Tab-separated table of C-alpha atoms and ligand atoms in Angstrom:
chain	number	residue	atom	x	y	z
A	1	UNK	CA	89.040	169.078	70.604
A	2	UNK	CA	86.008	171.400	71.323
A	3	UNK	CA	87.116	174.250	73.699
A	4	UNK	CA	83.636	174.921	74.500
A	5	UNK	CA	83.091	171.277	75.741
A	6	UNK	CA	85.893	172.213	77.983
A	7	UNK	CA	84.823	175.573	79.429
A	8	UNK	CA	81.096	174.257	79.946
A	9	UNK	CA	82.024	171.374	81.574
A	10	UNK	CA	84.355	173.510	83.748
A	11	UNK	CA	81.670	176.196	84.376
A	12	UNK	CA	79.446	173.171	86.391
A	13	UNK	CA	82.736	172.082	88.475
A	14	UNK	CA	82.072	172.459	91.794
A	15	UNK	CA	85.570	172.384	93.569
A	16	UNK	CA	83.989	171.771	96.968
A	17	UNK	CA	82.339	168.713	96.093
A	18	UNK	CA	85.585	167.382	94.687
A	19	UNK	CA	86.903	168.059	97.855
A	20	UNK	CA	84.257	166.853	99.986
A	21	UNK	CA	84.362	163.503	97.615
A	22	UNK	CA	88.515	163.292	98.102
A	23	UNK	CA	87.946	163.496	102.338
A	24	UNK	CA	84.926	160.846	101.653
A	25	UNK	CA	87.363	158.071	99.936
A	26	UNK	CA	89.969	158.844	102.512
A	27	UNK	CA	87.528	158.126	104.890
A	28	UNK	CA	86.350	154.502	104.271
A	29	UNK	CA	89.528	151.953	104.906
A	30	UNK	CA	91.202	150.110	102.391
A	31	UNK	CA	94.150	148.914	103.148
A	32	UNK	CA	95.889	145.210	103.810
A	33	UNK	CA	94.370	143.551	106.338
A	34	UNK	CA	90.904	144.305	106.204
A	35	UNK	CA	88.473	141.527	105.156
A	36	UNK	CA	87.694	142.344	101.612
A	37	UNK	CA	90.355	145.030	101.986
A	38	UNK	CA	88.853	147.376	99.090
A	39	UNK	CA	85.181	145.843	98.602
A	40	UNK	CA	83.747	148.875	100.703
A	41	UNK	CA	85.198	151.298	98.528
A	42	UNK	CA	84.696	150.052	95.273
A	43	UNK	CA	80.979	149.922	96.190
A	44	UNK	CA	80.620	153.591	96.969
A	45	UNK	CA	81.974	154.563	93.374
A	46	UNK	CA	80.280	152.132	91.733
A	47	UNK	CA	77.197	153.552	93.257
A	48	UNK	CA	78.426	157.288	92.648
A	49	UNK	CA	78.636	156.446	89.412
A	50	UNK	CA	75.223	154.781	88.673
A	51	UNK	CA	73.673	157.747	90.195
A	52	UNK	CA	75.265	159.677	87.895
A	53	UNK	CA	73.984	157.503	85.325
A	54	UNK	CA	77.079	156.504	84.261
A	55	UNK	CA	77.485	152.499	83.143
A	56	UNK	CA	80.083	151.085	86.329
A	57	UNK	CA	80.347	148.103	87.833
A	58	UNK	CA	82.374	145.925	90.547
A	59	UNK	CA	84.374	142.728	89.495
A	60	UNK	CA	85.417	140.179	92.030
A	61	UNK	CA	89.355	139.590	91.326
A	62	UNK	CA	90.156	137.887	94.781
A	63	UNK	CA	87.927	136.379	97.379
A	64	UNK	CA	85.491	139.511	98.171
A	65	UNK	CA	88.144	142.290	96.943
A	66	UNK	CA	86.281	143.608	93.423
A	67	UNK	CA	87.740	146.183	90.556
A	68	UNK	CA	85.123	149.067	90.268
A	69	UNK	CA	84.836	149.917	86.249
A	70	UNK	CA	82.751	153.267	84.985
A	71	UNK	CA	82.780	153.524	81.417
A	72	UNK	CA	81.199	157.166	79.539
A	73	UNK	CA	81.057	156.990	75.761
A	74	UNK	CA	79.784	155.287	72.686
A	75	UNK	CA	82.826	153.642	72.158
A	76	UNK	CA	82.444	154.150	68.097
A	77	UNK	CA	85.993	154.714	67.840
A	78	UNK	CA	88.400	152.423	69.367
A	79	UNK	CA	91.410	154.440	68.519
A	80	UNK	CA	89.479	157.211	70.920
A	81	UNK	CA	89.694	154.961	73.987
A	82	UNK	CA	91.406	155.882	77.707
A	83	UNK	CA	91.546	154.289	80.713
A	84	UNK	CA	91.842	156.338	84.173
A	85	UNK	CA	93.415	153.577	86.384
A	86	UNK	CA	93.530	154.150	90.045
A	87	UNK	CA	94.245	151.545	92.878
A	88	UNK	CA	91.181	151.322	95.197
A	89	UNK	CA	94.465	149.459	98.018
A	90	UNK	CA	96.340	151.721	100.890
A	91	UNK	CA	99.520	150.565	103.047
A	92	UNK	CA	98.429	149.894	106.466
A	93	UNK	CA	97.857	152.355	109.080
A	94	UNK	CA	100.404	151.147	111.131
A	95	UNK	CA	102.825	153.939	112.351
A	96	UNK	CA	100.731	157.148	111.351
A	97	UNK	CA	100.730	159.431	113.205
A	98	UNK	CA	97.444	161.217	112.642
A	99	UNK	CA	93.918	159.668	112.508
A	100	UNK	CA	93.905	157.783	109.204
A	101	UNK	CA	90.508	157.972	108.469
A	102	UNK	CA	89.060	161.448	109.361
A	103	UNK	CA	89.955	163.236	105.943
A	104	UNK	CA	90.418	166.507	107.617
A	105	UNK	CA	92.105	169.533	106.044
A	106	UNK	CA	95.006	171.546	107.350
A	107	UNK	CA	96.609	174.517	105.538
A	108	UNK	CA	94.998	174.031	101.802
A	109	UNK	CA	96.166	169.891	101.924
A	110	UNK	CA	93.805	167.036	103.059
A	111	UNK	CA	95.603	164.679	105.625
A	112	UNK	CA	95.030	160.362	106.010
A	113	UNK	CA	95.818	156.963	104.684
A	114	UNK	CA	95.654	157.257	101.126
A	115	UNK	CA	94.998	160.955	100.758
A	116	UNK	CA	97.824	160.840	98.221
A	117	UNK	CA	98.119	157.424	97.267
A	118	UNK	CA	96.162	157.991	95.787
A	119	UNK	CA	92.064	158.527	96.412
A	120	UNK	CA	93.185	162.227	95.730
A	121	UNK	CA	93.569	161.753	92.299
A	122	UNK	CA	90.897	158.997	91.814
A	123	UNK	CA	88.160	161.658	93.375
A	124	UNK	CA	89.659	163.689	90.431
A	125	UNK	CA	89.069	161.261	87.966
A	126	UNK	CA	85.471	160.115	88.754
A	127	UNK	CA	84.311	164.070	89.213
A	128	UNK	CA	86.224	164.847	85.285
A	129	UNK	CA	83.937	161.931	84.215
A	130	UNK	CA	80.629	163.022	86.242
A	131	UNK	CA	81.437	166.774	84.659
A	132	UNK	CA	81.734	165.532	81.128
A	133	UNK	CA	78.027	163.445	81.976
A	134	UNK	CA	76.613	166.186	83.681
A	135	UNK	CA	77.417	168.591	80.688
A	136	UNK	CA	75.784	166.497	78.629
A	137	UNK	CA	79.254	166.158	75.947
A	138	UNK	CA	78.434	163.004	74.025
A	139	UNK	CA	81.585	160.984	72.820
A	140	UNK	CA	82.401	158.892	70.018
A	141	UNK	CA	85.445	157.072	71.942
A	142	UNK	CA	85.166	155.924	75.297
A	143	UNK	CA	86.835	156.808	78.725
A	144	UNK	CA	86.941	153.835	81.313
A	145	UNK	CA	87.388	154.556	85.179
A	146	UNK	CA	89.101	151.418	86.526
A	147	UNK	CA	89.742	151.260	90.690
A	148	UNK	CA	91.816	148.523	90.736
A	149	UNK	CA	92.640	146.203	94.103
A	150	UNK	CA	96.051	144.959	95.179
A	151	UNK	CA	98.386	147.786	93.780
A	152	UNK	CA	100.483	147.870	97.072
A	153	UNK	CA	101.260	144.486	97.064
A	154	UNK	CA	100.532	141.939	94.031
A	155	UNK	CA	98.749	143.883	91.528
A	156	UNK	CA	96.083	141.806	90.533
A	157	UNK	CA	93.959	144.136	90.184
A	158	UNK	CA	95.305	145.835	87.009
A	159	UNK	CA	96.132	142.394	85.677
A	160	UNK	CA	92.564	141.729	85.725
A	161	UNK	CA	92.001	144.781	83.654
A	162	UNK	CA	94.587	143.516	80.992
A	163	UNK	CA	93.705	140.116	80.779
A	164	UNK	CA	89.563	140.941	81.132
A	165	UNK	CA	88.961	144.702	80.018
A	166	UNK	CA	87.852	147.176	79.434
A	167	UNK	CA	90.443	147.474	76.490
A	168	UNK	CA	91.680	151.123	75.272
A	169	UNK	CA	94.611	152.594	73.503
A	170	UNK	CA	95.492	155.203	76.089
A	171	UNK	CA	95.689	155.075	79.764
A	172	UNK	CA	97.121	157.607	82.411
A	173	UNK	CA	97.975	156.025	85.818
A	174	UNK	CA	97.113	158.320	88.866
A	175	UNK	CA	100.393	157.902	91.325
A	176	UNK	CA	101.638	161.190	92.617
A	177	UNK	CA	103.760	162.936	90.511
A	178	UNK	CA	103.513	166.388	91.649
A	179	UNK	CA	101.348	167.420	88.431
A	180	UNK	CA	104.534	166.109	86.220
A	181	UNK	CA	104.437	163.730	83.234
A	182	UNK	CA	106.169	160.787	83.972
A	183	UNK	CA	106.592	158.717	80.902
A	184	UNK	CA	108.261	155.575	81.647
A	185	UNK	CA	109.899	153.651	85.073
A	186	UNK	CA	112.046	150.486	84.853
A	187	UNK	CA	110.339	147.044	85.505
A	188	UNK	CA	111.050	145.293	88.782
A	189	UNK	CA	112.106	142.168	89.908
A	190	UNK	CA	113.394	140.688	93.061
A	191	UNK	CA	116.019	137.428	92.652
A	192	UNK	CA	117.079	135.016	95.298
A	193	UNK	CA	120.211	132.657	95.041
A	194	UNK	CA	120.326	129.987	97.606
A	195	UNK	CA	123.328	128.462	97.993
A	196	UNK	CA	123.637	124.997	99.715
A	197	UNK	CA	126.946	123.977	102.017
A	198	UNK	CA	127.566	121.779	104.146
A	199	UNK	CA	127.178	121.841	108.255
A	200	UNK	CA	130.056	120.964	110.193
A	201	UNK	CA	131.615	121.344	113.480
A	202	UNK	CA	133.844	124.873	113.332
A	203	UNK	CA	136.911	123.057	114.584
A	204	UNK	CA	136.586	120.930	111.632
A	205	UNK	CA	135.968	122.500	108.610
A	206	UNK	CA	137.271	120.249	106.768
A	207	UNK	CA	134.369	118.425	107.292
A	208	UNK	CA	132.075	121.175	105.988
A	209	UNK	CA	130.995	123.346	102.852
A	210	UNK	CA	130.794	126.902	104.114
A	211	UNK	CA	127.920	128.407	102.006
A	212	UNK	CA	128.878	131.741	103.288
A	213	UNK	CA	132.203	131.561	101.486
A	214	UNK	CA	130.763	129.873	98.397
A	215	UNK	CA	128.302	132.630	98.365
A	216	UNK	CA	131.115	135.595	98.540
A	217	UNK	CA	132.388	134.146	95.303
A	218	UNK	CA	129.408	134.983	93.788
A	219	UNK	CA	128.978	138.113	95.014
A	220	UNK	CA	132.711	138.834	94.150
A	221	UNK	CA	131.773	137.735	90.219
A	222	UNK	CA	127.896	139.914	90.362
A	223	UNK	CA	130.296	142.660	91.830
A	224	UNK	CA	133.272	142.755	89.583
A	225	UNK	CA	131.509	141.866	86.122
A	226	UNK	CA	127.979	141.775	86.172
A	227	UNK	CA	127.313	145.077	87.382
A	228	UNK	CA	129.713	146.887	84.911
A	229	UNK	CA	128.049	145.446	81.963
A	230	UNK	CA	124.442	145.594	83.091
A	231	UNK	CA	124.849	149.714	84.287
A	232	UNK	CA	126.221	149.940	80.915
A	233	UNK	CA	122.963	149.332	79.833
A	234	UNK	CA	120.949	152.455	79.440
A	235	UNK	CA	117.697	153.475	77.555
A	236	UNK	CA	117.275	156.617	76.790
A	237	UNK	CA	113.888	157.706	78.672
A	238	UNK	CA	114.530	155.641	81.926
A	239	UNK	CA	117.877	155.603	82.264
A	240	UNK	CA	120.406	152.621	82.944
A	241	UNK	CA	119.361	148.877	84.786
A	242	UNK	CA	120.191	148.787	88.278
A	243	UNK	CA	121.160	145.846	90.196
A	244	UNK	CA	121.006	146.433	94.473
A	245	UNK	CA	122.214	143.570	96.678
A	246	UNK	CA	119.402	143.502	99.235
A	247	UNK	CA	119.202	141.449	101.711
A	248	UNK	CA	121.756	137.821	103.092
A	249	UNK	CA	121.450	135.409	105.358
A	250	UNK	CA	123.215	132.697	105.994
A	251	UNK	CA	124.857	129.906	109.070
A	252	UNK	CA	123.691	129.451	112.352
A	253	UNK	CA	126.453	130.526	114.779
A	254	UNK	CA	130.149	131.505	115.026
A	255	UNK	CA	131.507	128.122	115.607
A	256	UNK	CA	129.350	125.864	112.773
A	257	UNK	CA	130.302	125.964	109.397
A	258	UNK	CA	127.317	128.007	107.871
A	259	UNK	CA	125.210	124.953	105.413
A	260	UNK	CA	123.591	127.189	103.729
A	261	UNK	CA	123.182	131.369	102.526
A	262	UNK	CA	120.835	133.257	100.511
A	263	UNK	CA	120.919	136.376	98.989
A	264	UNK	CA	118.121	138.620	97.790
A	265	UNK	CA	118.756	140.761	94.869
A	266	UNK	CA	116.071	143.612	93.542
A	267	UNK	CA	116.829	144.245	89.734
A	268	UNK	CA	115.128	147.405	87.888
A	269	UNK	CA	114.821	146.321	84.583
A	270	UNK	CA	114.659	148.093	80.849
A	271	UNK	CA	112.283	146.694	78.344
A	272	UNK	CA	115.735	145.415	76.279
A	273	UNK	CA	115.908	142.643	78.861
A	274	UNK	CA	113.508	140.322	81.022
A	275	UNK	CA	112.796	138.388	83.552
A	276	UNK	CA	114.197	135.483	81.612
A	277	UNK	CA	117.481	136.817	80.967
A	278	UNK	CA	118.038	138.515	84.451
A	279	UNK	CA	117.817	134.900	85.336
A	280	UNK	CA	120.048	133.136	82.902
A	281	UNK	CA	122.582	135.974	83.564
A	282	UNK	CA	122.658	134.848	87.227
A	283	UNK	CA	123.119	130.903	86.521
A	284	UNK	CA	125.894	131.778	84.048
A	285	UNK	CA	127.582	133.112	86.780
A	286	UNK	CA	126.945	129.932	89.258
A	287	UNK	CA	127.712	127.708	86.317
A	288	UNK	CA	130.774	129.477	85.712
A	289	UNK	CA	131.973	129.099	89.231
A	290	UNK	CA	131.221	125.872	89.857
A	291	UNK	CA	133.109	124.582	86.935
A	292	UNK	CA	136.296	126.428	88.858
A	293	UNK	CA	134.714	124.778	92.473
A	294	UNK	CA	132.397	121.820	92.268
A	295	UNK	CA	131.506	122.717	96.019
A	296	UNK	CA	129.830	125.449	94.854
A	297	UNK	CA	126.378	124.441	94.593
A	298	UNK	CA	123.725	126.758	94.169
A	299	UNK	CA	120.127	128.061	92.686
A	300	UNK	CA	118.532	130.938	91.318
A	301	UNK	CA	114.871	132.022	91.175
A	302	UNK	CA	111.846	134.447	90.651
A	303	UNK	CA	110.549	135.342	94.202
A	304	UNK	CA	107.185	135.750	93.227
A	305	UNK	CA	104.230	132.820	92.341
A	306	UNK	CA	104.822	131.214	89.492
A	307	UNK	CA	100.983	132.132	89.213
A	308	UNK	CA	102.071	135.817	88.378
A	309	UNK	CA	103.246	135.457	85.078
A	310	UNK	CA	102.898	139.228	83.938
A	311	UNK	CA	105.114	140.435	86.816
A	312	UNK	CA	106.646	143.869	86.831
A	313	UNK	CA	107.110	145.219	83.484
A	314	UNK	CA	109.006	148.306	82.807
A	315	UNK	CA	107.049	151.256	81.635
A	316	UNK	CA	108.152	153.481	78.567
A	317	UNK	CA	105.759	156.118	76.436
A	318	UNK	CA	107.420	158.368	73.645
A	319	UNK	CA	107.154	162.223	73.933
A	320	UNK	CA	105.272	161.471	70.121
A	321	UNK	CA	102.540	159.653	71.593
A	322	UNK	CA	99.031	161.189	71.609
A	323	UNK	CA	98.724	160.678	75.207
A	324	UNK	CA	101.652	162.710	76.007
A	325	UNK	CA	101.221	165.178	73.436
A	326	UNK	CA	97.631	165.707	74.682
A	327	UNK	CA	98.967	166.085	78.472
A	328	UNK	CA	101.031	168.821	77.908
A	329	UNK	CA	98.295	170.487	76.353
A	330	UNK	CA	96.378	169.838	78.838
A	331	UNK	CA	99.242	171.091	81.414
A	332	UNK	CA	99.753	173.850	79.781
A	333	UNK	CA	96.120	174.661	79.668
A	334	UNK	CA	95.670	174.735	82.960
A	335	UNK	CA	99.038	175.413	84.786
A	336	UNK	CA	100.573	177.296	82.508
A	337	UNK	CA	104.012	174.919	82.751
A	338	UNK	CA	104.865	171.127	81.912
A	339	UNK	CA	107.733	169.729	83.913
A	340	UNK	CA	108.529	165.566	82.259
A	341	UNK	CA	110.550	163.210	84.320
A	342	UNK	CA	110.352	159.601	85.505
A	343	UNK	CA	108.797	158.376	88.109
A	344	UNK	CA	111.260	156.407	90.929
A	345	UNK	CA	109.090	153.663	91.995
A	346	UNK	CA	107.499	150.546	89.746
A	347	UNK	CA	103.476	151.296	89.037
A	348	UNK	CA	100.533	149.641	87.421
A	349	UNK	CA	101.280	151.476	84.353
A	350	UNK	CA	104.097	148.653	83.824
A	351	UNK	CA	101.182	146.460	82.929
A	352	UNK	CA	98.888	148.303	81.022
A	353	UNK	CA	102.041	149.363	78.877
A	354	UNK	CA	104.181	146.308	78.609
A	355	UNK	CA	101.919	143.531	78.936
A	356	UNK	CA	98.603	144.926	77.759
A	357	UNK	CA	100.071	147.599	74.872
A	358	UNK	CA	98.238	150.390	76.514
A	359	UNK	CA	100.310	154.052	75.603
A	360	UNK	CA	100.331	154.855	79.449
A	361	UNK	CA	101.336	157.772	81.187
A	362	UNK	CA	101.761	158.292	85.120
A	363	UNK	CA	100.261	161.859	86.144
A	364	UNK	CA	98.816	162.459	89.121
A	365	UNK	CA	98.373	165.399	91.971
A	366	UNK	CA	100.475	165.626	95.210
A	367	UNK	CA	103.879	164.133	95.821
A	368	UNK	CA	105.291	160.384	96.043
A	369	UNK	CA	107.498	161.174	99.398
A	370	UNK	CA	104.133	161.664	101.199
A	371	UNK	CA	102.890	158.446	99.798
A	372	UNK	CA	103.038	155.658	103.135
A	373	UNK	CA	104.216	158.249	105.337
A	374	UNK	CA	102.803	158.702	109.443
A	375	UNK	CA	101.483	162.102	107.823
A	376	UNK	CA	100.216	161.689	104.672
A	377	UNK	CA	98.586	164.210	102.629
A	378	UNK	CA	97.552	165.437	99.370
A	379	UNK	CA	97.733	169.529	98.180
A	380	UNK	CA	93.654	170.497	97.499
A	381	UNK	CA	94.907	172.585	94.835
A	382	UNK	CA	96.532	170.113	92.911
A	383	UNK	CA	93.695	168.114	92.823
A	384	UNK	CA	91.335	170.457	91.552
A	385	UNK	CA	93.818	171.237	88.723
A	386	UNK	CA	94.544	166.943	88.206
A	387	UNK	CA	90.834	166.986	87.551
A	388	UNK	CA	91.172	169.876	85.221
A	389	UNK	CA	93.819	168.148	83.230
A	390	UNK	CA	92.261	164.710	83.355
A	391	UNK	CA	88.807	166.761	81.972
A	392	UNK	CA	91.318	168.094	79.519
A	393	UNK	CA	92.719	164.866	78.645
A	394	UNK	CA	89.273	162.852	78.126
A	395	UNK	CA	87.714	165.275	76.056
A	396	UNK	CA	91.044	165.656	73.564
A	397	UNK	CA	91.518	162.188	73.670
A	398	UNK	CA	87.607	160.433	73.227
A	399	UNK	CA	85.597	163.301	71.582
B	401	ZN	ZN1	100.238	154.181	94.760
């Protein structure tokens, strides 16, 4: 990469109006529950944008809740192509215990909704695109901006992306990783097993199928075999599949033999397996029993829309890839360090990677425990240096 490209374009940053731009996109709402939750949102960037005369627009994905897209480049080179993906979606406000919306800045952090999760870093990605325009750096590849909807809850947002465009070869997902480079996360999915008994009076049970007790047989079997072999399981940049018994329910009251129980079962997931076989391993087990108990009657399923076909991938990029290579450059550039981990939680970087073959990293300023907490904030200084290293990244990557 030019260095030169870098150093102008840094000499024009004006670290005030990333700031000021940060407290701005904490300050208009988007989280569940609004009408057209993000619509507001993705219409100021898309207008920031144009007025930087940068090519942007807003897709509808749901019912008035559009993807905002900025795209700088010739696009020549397709191999030269990265997408900045940032969800546009907040948890609710519910519960916080400072004023969501007022942006305001305490102690060298900026406190609100979505101050970390994350408008932090997408301020930090528009202003490393506007700085790379406003230098006047022409590129041969491309770098897309996408602020997706729908992140906190069914990600349809970045499925739109995949399925629509823009297409690229690289992408780095913004989700707060303290300034670390977090190359892969399992993939997610949650299971329910319903199994159905038989009502009955409690003084005759006889009489009755007690789901409850079916249910502990199955349990018994996830327990005693299906966990051992599944946390034997392990791949070598995220680390083994997990399996957590969630959530059961089951009967109506102490004296009625309980008809029915379900269980709800979260399963973090390595790209060796999928959704298919976390399924089929589960019905082996019912089948299994019920052969040894033809009371035992019971079904397993997705809990999500059939719809949703993409789901929750896993996530995985290789220390060899370009994107990661050119992130610890870029780390190193401008912090002088480069910590790499994983990052706990499932992201949108699942489906750029898995389902749309996008080498995806998750980098991103500030820290994932302040994510959906009453006082959430984001550190001002790491997002002027996330905008130095997504600068970085864009110019090494698309020039
Ligand atoms: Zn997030």
């Amino acid at each position: 990469m030019n260095l030169d490209d870098y150093e102008s374009s840094l000499q024009i940053f004006e670290e005030d109006e990333l700031i000021k731009l940060a407290q701005k996109l904490v300050s208009i709402p988007s989280y569940h529950g609004l009408p057209n939750q993000e619509k507001e949102l993705a219409e100021f960037i898309d207008k920031l944008l144009k007025e930087n005369n940068i090519d942007s627009y807003c897709v509808e994905v749901l019912d008035g809740r559009p993807n905002v897209i900025g795209s700088y480049g010739n696009g020549i080179n397709e191999d030269k192509s990265l997408i900045l993906n940032g969800h546009l979606d907040t948890v609710s406000v519910e519960n916080m215990s400072i004023d969501p919306f007022q942006g305001y800045i305490k102690d060298g952090k900026i406190y609100g909704r979505g101050a970390v999760d994350m408008k932090g870093a997408i301020a930090a990605m528009v202003m490393a695109i506007l700085l790379i325009k406003r230098a006047n750096i022409k590129l041969d590849g491309i770098v897309h901006f996408t602020g997706v909807i729908d992140e906190e809850y069914w990600n349809y947002g970045t499925k739109h992306v995949v399925e629509n465009g823009p297409k690229a070869k690289y992408a780095i997902v913004g989700e707060p990783t303290n300034l670390e480079i977090h190359n892969g996360h399992r993939g997610l999915e949650w299971v329910e097993i319903s199994v159905k008994g038989k009502y009955a009076h409690g003084g005759t049970p006889e009489k009755g199928i007690n789901a409850i007790a079916k249910m502990n047989k199955i349990i018994t079997e996830i327990q005693n075999n299906l966990l051992p072999e599944i946390s034997q399981r392990v791949h070598p940049i995220i680390g083994p599949a997990l399996l957590n018994l969630g959530l059961i329910k089951g009967g109506t009251q102490p004296s009625t033999v309980a008809g029915d129980c379900t269980l709800q079962i979260d399963r973090r997931w390595l790209p060796s397996e999928s959704s298919i076989l976390i399924i089929d391993e589960l019905k082996e087990i019912i089948s299994k029993l019920s052969k040894e108990d033809p009371d035992l009657k019971a079904e397993v399923y997705l809990m999500r829309d059939e719809s949703n076909k993409i789901g929750f991938p896993p996530l995985v990029c290789n220390q060899s890839s370009t994107i990661f290579k050119t992130l610890e450059d870029a780390n190193m550039r401008v912090l002088k360090k480069c910590e790499v981990s994983t990052f706990p939680a499932w992201t949108d970087g699942g489906i750029l990677n898995h389902a749309g073959g996008i080498e995806t990293i998750v980098y991103g300023p500030g820290q994932l425990s302040s994510a959906h907490s009453e006082e959430e904030f984001c550190p001002i200084d790491d997002i002027i240096n996330a905008c130095k290293v997504y600068l970085y990244t864009i110019l090494d990557i698309c020039q």
